[in-house]
Amino acid sequence: MAERQRGGNGAGEAPEDRKPQSDEARSAFTPPLGVPLPPAPEDEHPTSEFAIPEGVAPEPPTEPEGSAFTLPAGTVAPDSSTTLSTLLPGYTPPYGSPKVSLTKDTPWQDRMRTMLRMPVGERPAPERATKQDEPGPPVPRVLDLTLRIGELLLAGGEGAEDVEAAMFGVAHAYGLHRCEPTVTFTLLTVSYQPSLVDDPVTANRTVRRRGTDYTRLDAVFRLVHDITSQGLTLEEAYRRLAEIRRNRHPYPGWGLTAASGLLAGAASMLVGGGLVVFLAAAVGAMLGDRLAWLASGRGLPEFYQFVAAGLPPAAMGVALSAAHDYVDVQASAVITGGLFALIPGRALVAGVQDGLTGYYITAAARLLEVGYLIAGIVCGVLMVLYGGVHVGGATLNPEAALERVERPVIQIIAAMLLSFAFAVLLQQERHSVWVATLNGGVAWVVYGALADTAGLDPVPATAIAAGLVGLFGQLLSRYRYASALPYVTAAIGPLLPGSAVYFALLNFAKNELNTGIASLTKAAALALAIAIGVNLGAEMARMFLKVPGEAAGRRAAKRTRGF
């Protein structure tokens, strides 16, 4: 039945004996019986409406469109010796702009500072290529290591720009090239975005305690250098970081107290004191140091620690002044020596440096800290001076203290002793103490030659001497691949304005406000000259050092140029 419905014939059947099919089996497109089939069309494939009609010539083929990266006719392709100046003006070569090659021959500070001062879109990719089958870097661990290293540097007094450079160097070494570190006075933040379509990963860390230990600071700098140049693994970096944290201070507590006394005694000789003044200033400073340690152990804030540290040196000077009938000493030099041991020169230099390099929030916080510490010193010393002048009958005469006696040999030795004691108080490594001591002696020789011999004003003389300190310190740090602070901070000790601060406080105690404000303004000018001189010397050193990269021009630290 199926074969018959499909129109098939049985074997031996004639066409005329075939029965007609039902109407249900007929197709609507099949002609009825007896109607001839229509003729087949001449062309089975009809023409398209997009086909070219007969008699119309086709258009000539168009030339291929030129590329913006194709060299114009007659232009020679650039090779390794071709520079942009030989090409057309305003023309971008097909191989892109010259690549910034961050060679590892230069210190990581310069390499990472060059990267930080570039816009994000112009920063080169990481130097080491990652294989396709190699897993990506462990982002959380790298960010944690970066923050821990930045915390140690910021807590040790390093400038904000150098802390950011170190953080960026660590992240860049482990493959996080789209990384942005941010440093403020107490907060560290680092953000990493794998690509433009991925969510960023951000981590932060708060610096709650700060301490002075330049030995630990040098160790952290060496760790960053090894990470950026030798490719330490994360496990090795974490192990070395733990060793740095466990290391004890290189000098005991009694050694720091003795260094404080030596610093005050050397400073008193620097301003004209003798042997008795040296001993009195040393004893007063050591008592103040122990009293400050006692206040720190009781949990008092740093402000009150400085108040306590300023009491014994001032009391020692007032006592010697009251006993002028029995002991003929220069009591003002004793108090001045004690002030030299208390002035926060390290925080002052770091604050001004952050302001000059564009980190204004951190600079404002550091300078505010310096203001509070100086206010603590003023409160401690001023209470004793006011009591000694108005109650105890002490005859402290600022005019007598202004008489400077030129003793070049003694003053140079005193300046070197002051720098040596300052380096010990900063917990420097032993191999860097003698370098800082020599740098401090050179600074005082330059200052004495300009101020005493040439008759130059003390403010520019101080700035020039501090500039040489910054220059030498920066060169030494590049030679040793270390921080510049150990070679700079102790060396500026002889230049600190201890005598100007003392004269201001003494005039305030005698109700001579105009003279006191003038002396305090001079002290502020000297402190600013020291900070600017150190920073300018460091920038001059970087200016003449080798700049990493073939076409990486040195970018300014100020981002906006004021507008």
Short mmCIF file of N, CA, C and O in Angstrom, two decimals, residues 307-405:
data_model
loop_
_atom_site.label_atom_id
_atom_site.label_comp_id
_atom_site.label_asym_id
_atom_site.label_seq_id
_atom_site.Cartn_x
_atom_site.Cartn_y
_atom_site.Cartn_z
N VAL A 307 59.18 67.37 77.69
CA VAL A 307 59.13 68.30 78.83
C VAL A 307 60.06 67.82 79.94
O VAL A 307 60.84 68.59 80.52
N ALA A 308 59.99 66.51 80.22
CA ALA A 308 60.84 65.96 81.28
C ALA A 308 62.31 66.00 80.89
O ALA A 308 63.19 66.26 81.74
N ALA A 309 62.63 65.76 79.61
CA ALA A 309 64.03 65.77 79.18
C ALA A 309 64.63 67.16 79.21
O ALA A 309 65.85 67.31 79.35
N GLY A 310 63.81 68.21 79.08
CA GLY A 310 64.34 69.57 79.09
C GLY A 310 64.56 70.15 80.47
O GLY A 310 65.21 71.19 80.60
N LEU A 311 64.03 69.50 81.51
CA LEU A 311 64.15 70.05 82.86
C LEU A 311 65.57 69.98 83.42
O LEU A 311 66.11 71.00 83.89
N PRO A 312 66.25 68.82 83.45
CA PRO A 312 67.58 68.75 84.09
C PRO A 312 68.64 69.64 83.45
O PRO A 312 69.40 70.30 84.19
N PRO A 313 68.80 69.70 82.11
CA PRO A 313 69.83 70.61 81.57
C PRO A 313 69.59 72.06 81.93
O PRO A 313 70.54 72.78 82.28
N ALA A 314 68.31 72.50 81.88
CA ALA A 314 68.02 73.89 82.25
C ALA A 314 68.29 74.12 83.74
O ALA A 314 68.83 75.16 84.13
N ALA A 315 67.93 73.15 84.58
CA ALA A 315 68.19 73.28 86.02
C ALA A 315 69.69 73.32 86.31
O ALA A 315 70.15 74.07 87.19
N MET A 316 70.46 72.53 85.57
CA MET A 316 71.91 72.55 85.76
C MET A 316 72.49 73.91 85.38
O MET A 316 73.34 74.46 86.10
N GLY A 317 72.03 74.50 84.29
CA GLY A 317 72.52 75.82 83.91
C GLY A 317 72.12 76.90 84.88
O GLY A 317 72.93 77.79 85.22
N VAL A 318 70.88 76.85 85.38
CA VAL A 318 70.42 77.85 86.35
C VAL A 318 71.20 77.72 87.65
O VAL A 318 71.58 78.72 88.28
N ALA A 319 71.47 76.49 88.07
CA ALA A 319 72.23 76.28 89.31
C ALA A 319 73.65 76.83 89.17
O ALA A 319 74.18 77.47 90.10
N LEU A 320 74.30 76.60 88.07
CA LEU A 320 75.64 77.15 87.88
C LEU A 320 75.61 78.66 87.79
O LEU A 320 76.55 79.34 88.24
N SER A 321 74.55 79.22 87.19
CA SER A 321 74.45 80.67 87.13
C SER A 321 74.23 81.26 88.52
O SER A 321 74.76 82.34 88.84
N ALA A 322 73.44 80.59 89.36
CA ALA A 322 73.22 81.09 90.71
C ALA A 322 74.48 81.01 91.56
O ALA A 322 74.66 81.81 92.50
N ALA A 323 75.36 80.06 91.22
CA ALA A 323 76.61 79.92 91.97
C ALA A 323 77.76 80.60 91.25
O ALA A 323 78.91 80.13 91.32
N HIS A 324 77.49 81.72 90.60
CA HIS A 324 78.55 82.39 89.84
C HIS A 324 79.62 83.00 90.75
O HIS A 324 80.74 83.27 90.29
N ASP A 325 79.29 83.21 92.04
CA ASP A 325 80.30 83.74 92.95
C ASP A 325 81.36 82.69 93.28
O ASP A 325 82.48 83.04 93.66
N TYR A 326 81.00 81.43 93.12
CA TYR A 326 81.93 80.35 93.47
C TYR A 326 82.51 79.66 92.24
O TYR A 326 83.65 79.19 92.27
N VAL A 327 81.70 79.58 91.19
CA VAL A 327 82.15 78.91 89.97
C VAL A 327 81.93 79.86 88.81
O VAL A 327 80.81 80.31 88.56
N ASP A 328 83.01 80.16 88.10
CA ASP A 328 82.91 81.07 86.96
C ASP A 328 82.84 80.24 85.67
O ASP A 328 83.87 79.87 85.09
N VAL A 329 81.62 79.91 85.29
CA VAL A 329 81.41 79.12 84.08
C VAL A 329 80.36 79.83 83.23
O VAL A 329 79.64 80.71 83.71
N GLN A 330 80.30 79.42 81.99
CA GLN A 330 79.32 79.98 81.06
C GLN A 330 78.06 79.12 81.13
O GLN A 330 77.92 78.11 80.45
N ALA A 331 77.13 79.51 81.99
CA ALA A 331 75.94 78.69 82.25
C ALA A 331 75.05 78.57 81.01
O ALA A 331 74.37 77.55 80.82
N SER A 332 75.03 79.60 80.19
CA SER A 332 74.18 79.54 79.00
C SER A 332 74.62 78.44 78.04
O SER A 332 73.79 77.83 77.35
N ALA A 333 75.92 78.16 78.02
CA ALA A 333 76.41 77.09 77.15
C ALA A 333 75.94 75.73 77.63
O ALA A 333 75.73 74.81 76.82
N VAL A 334 75.74 75.57 78.94
CA VAL A 334 75.23 74.30 79.47
C VAL A 334 73.82 74.05 78.96
O VAL A 334 73.47 72.94 78.51
N ILE A 335 72.96 75.07 79.05
CA ILE A 335 71.58 74.91 78.59
C ILE A 335 71.53 74.73 77.08
O ILE A 335 70.74 73.93 76.56
N THR A 336 72.38 75.45 76.37
CA THR A 336 72.42 75.30 74.92
C THR A 336 72.81 73.89 74.51
O THR A 336 72.24 73.30 73.58
N GLY A 337 73.79 73.31 75.21
CA GLY A 337 74.18 71.93 74.92
C GLY A 337 73.05 70.95 75.14
O GLY A 337 72.85 70.01 74.36
N GLY A 338 72.28 71.17 76.22
CA GLY A 338 71.13 70.31 76.44
C GLY A 338 70.07 70.44 75.37
O GLY A 338 69.42 69.44 74.99
N LEU A 339 69.89 71.63 74.83
CA LEU A 339 68.91 71.83 73.76
C LEU A 339 69.34 71.14 72.46
O LEU A 339 68.51 70.66 71.69
N PHE A 340 70.66 71.12 72.21
CA PHE A 340 71.14 70.42 71.02
C PHE A 340 70.74 68.95 71.04
O PHE A 340 70.46 68.36 69.99
N ALA A 341 70.72 68.35 72.22
CA ALA A 341 70.39 66.94 72.33
C ALA A 341 68.89 66.67 72.19
O ALA A 341 68.49 65.51 72.06
N LEU A 342 68.08 67.72 72.24
CA LEU A 342 66.63 67.53 72.22
C LEU A 342 65.96 67.97 70.94
O LEU A 342 64.85 67.51 70.63
N ILE A 343 66.56 68.87 70.18
CA ILE A 343 65.90 69.39 68.97
C ILE A 343 65.67 68.26 67.97
O ILE A 343 66.61 67.54 67.61
N PRO A 344 64.45 68.05 67.52
CA PRO A 344 64.14 66.95 66.59
C PRO A 344 64.57 67.26 65.17
O PRO A 344 63.74 67.56 64.29
N GLY A 345 65.85 67.21 64.92
CA GLY A 345 66.34 67.53 63.58
C GLY A 345 65.93 66.51 62.54
O GLY A 345 65.68 66.87 61.38
N ARG A 346 65.85 65.24 62.92
CA ARG A 346 65.48 64.20 61.96
C ARG A 346 64.07 64.43 61.43
O ARG A 346 63.83 64.39 60.22
N ALA A 347 63.11 64.66 62.33
CA ALA A 347 61.73 64.88 61.90
C ALA A 347 61.60 66.18 61.10
O ALA A 347 60.79 66.26 60.16
N LEU A 348 62.38 67.18 61.46
CA LEU A 348 62.32 68.45 60.73
C LEU A 348 62.78 68.28 59.29
O LEU A 348 62.13 68.75 58.35
N VAL A 349 63.91 67.61 59.09
CA VAL A 349 64.43 67.40 57.73
C VAL A 349 63.45 66.56 56.91
O VAL A 349 63.18 66.86 55.74
N ALA A 350 62.90 65.51 57.52
CA ALA A 350 61.96 64.66 56.79
C ALA A 350 60.69 65.43 56.42
O ALA A 350 60.15 65.25 55.32
N GLY A 351 60.19 66.29 57.32
CA GLY A 351 58.99 67.06 57.02
C GLY A 351 59.18 68.03 55.87
O GLY A 351 58.35 68.12 54.96
N VAL A 352 60.28 68.77 55.90
CA VAL A 352 60.54 69.72 54.81
C VAL A 352 60.80 68.97 53.50
O VAL A 352 60.37 69.41 52.43
N GLN A 353 61.48 67.84 53.57
CA GLN A 353 61.73 67.06 52.36
C GLN A 353 60.43 66.57 51.73
O GLN A 353 60.27 66.62 50.51
N ASP A 354 59.49 66.11 52.55
CA ASP A 354 58.20 65.68 52.01
C ASP A 354 57.46 66.85 51.37
O ASP A 354 56.80 66.68 50.33
N GLY A 355 57.55 68.02 51.97
CA GLY A 355 56.89 69.18 51.37
C GLY A 355 57.51 69.58 50.05
O GLY A 355 56.81 69.93 49.09
N LEU A 356 58.84 69.51 49.94
CA LEU A 356 59.51 69.89 48.70
C LEU A 356 59.28 68.88 47.58
O LEU A 356 59.38 69.23 46.40
N THR A 357 59.01 67.63 47.92
CA THR A 357 58.79 66.61 46.90
C THR A 357 57.32 66.40 46.58
O THR A 357 56.99 65.49 45.81
N GLY A 358 56.42 67.21 47.16
CA GLY A 358 55.02 67.17 46.77
C GLY A 358 54.10 66.38 47.67
O GLY A 358 52.91 66.25 47.36
N TYR A 359 54.58 65.86 48.79
CA TYR A 359 53.73 65.11 49.71
C TYR A 359 53.32 66.05 50.85
O TYR A 359 53.85 66.01 51.96
N TYR A 360 52.34 66.89 50.56
CA TYR A 360 52.02 67.98 51.46
C TYR A 360 51.28 67.51 52.72
O TYR A 360 51.47 68.09 53.79
N ILE A 361 50.46 66.49 52.61
CA ILE A 361 49.75 66.00 53.80
C ILE A 361 50.74 65.42 54.79
O ILE A 361 50.71 65.72 56.00
N THR A 362 51.65 64.59 54.31
CA THR A 362 52.66 64.01 55.20
C THR A 362 53.59 65.08 55.74
O THR A 362 53.98 65.04 56.92
N ALA A 363 53.94 66.06 54.90
CA ALA A 363 54.81 67.13 55.37
C ALA A 363 54.14 67.96 56.47
O ALA A 363 54.77 68.30 57.48
N ALA A 364 52.87 68.26 56.28
CA ALA A 364 52.15 69.03 57.31
C ALA A 364 52.08 68.26 58.62
O ALA A 364 52.26 68.84 59.71
N ALA A 365 51.85 66.95 58.54
CA ALA A 365 51.78 66.15 59.76
C ALA A 365 53.14 66.08 60.45
O ALA A 365 53.24 66.19 61.68
N ARG A 366 54.20 65.91 59.68
CA ARG A 366 55.54 65.85 60.28
C ARG A 366 55.91 67.19 60.93
O ARG A 366 56.46 67.22 62.04
N LEU A 367 55.65 68.28 60.24
CA LEU A 367 55.98 69.59 60.81
C LEU A 367 55.12 69.88 62.03
O LEU A 367 55.59 70.54 62.98
N LEU A 368 53.88 69.43 62.03
CA LEU A 368 53.05 69.59 63.22
C LEU A 368 53.62 68.79 64.39
O LEU A 368 53.62 69.26 65.55
N GLU A 369 54.14 67.62 64.10
CA GLU A 369 54.80 66.83 65.14
C GLU A 369 56.03 67.55 65.68
O GLU A 369 56.27 67.59 66.90
N VAL A 370 56.82 68.12 64.77
CA VAL A 370 57.99 68.89 65.21
C VAL A 370 57.56 70.06 66.09
O VAL A 370 58.20 70.36 67.12
N GLY A 371 56.46 70.73 65.70
CA GLY A 371 55.98 71.84 66.52
C GLY A 371 55.59 71.41 67.92
O GLY A 371 55.91 72.11 68.91
N TYR A 372 54.92 70.28 68.05
CA TYR A 372 54.54 69.79 69.38
C TYR A 372 55.77 69.42 70.20
O TYR A 372 55.84 69.71 71.41
N LEU A 373 56.76 68.78 69.57
CA LEU A 373 57.96 68.40 70.32
C LEU A 373 58.74 69.63 70.78
O LEU A 373 59.23 69.68 71.92
N ILE A 374 58.86 70.63 69.91
CA ILE A 374 59.55 71.85 70.31
C ILE A 374 58.77 72.57 71.40
O ILE A 374 59.34 73.16 72.32
N ALA A 375 57.43 72.52 71.31
CA ALA A 375 56.63 73.12 72.38
C ALA A 375 56.88 72.43 73.72
O ALA A 375 56.92 73.08 74.78
N GLY A 376 57.08 71.10 73.69
CA GLY A 376 57.42 70.39 74.91
C GLY A 376 58.76 70.83 75.47
O GLY A 376 58.92 71.03 76.69
N ILE A 377 59.74 71.00 74.59
CA ILE A 377 61.05 71.48 75.04
C ILE A 377 60.93 72.88 75.62
O ILE A 377 61.52 73.20 76.68
N VAL A 378 60.18 73.73 74.95
CA VAL A 378 59.99 75.11 75.43
C VAL A 378 59.34 75.11 76.81
O VAL A 378 59.77 75.85 77.71
N CYS A 379 58.33 74.28 77.00
CA CYS A 379 57.66 74.26 78.31
C CYS A 379 58.62 73.82 79.41
O CYS A 379 58.68 74.43 80.49
N GLY A 380 59.39 72.76 79.14
CA GLY A 380 60.30 72.27 80.17
C GLY A 380 61.39 73.27 80.52
O GLY A 380 61.66 73.54 81.69
N VAL A 381 62.04 73.81 79.50
CA VAL A 381 63.15 74.74 79.74
C VAL A 381 62.64 76.08 80.26
O VAL A 381 63.25 76.69 81.16
N LEU A 382 61.51 76.53 79.73
CA LEU A 382 61.01 77.85 80.12
C LEU A 382 60.55 77.87 81.58
O LEU A 382 60.72 78.89 82.27
N MET A 383 60.00 76.78 82.05
CA MET A 383 59.60 76.73 83.47
C MET A 383 60.81 76.91 84.38
O MET A 383 60.78 77.66 85.36
N VAL A 384 61.90 76.22 84.04
CA VAL A 384 63.11 76.33 84.87
C VAL A 384 63.73 77.71 84.74
O VAL A 384 64.16 78.31 85.74
N LEU A 385 63.79 78.25 83.51
CA LEU A 385 64.39 79.58 83.34
C LEU A 385 63.56 80.65 84.04
O LEU A 385 64.12 81.56 84.68
N TYR A 386 62.26 80.56 83.94
CA TYR A 386 61.42 81.56 84.59
C TYR A 386 61.59 81.50 86.11
O TYR A 386 61.70 82.54 86.78
N GLY A 387 61.63 80.29 86.64
CA GLY A 387 61.84 80.17 88.08
C GLY A 387 63.21 80.63 88.50
O GLY A 387 63.38 81.27 89.55
N GLY A 388 64.23 80.34 87.70
CA GLY A 388 65.57 80.76 88.06
C GLY A 388 65.78 82.25 87.96
O GLY A 388 66.49 82.84 88.79
N VAL A 389 65.16 82.90 86.99
CA VAL A 389 65.37 84.33 86.81
C VAL A 389 64.55 85.14 87.82
O VAL A 389 65.04 86.10 88.41
N HIS A 390 63.29 84.75 88.03
CA HIS A 390 62.40 85.56 88.85
C HIS A 390 62.34 85.10 90.31
O HIS A 390 61.90 85.86 91.17
N VAL A 391 62.74 83.89 90.59
CA VAL A 391 62.65 83.39 91.96
C VAL A 391 64.03 83.10 92.53
O VAL A 391 64.37 83.53 93.64
N GLY A 392 64.85 82.39 91.79
CA GLY A 392 66.14 81.98 92.32
C GLY A 392 67.23 83.01 92.23
O GLY A 392 68.32 82.81 92.78
N GLY A 393 67.01 84.09 91.52
CA GLY A 393 68.02 85.13 91.42
C GLY A 393 69.18 84.78 90.51
O GLY A 393 70.29 85.30 90.68
N ALA A 394 68.97 83.92 89.55
CA ALA A 394 70.03 83.58 88.61
C ALA A 394 70.28 84.74 87.67
O ALA A 394 69.35 85.44 87.24
N THR A 395 71.54 84.95 87.32
CA THR A 395 71.93 86.07 86.45
C THR A 395 72.30 85.52 85.07
O THR A 395 73.47 85.41 84.71
N LEU A 396 71.27 85.15 84.34
CA LEU A 396 71.48 84.67 82.98
C LEU A 396 71.42 85.86 82.04
O LEU A 396 70.40 86.54 81.94
N ASN A 397 72.52 86.11 81.36
CA ASN A 397 72.64 87.27 80.49
C ASN A 397 72.80 86.79 79.05
O ASN A 397 73.84 86.22 78.71
N PRO A 398 71.81 87.03 78.19
CA PRO A 398 71.96 86.57 76.81
C PRO A 398 73.05 87.31 76.05
O PRO A 398 73.64 86.78 75.12
N GLU A 399 73.32 88.54 76.42
CA GLU A 399 74.36 89.28 75.70
C GLU A 399 75.73 88.67 75.93
O GLU A 399 76.57 88.62 75.03
N ALA A 400 75.98 88.17 77.16
CA ALA A 400 77.26 87.53 77.42
C ALA A 400 77.40 86.22 76.67
O ALA A 400 78.49 85.84 76.24
N ALA A 401 76.29 85.53 76.49
CA ALA A 401 76.34 84.26 75.79
C ALA A 401 76.56 84.43 74.30
O ALA A 401 76.99 83.50 73.63
N LEU A 402 76.29 85.61 73.78
CA LEU A 402 76.45 85.83 72.35
C LEU A 402 77.90 86.00 71.93
O LEU A 402 78.20 86.03 70.75
N GLU A 403 78.79 86.15 72.86
CA GLU A 403 80.20 86.34 72.53
C GLU A 403 80.80 85.02 72.06
O GLU A 403 80.95 84.08 72.84
N ARG A 404 81.14 84.95 70.79
CA ARG A 404 81.69 83.73 70.23
C ARG A 404 83.20 83.82 70.22
O ARG A 404 83.79 84.82 69.85
N VAL A 405 83.81 82.73 70.66
CA VAL A 405 85.27 82.63 70.68
C VAL A 405 85.66 81.66 69.57
O VAL A 405 85.20 80.52 69.54
#
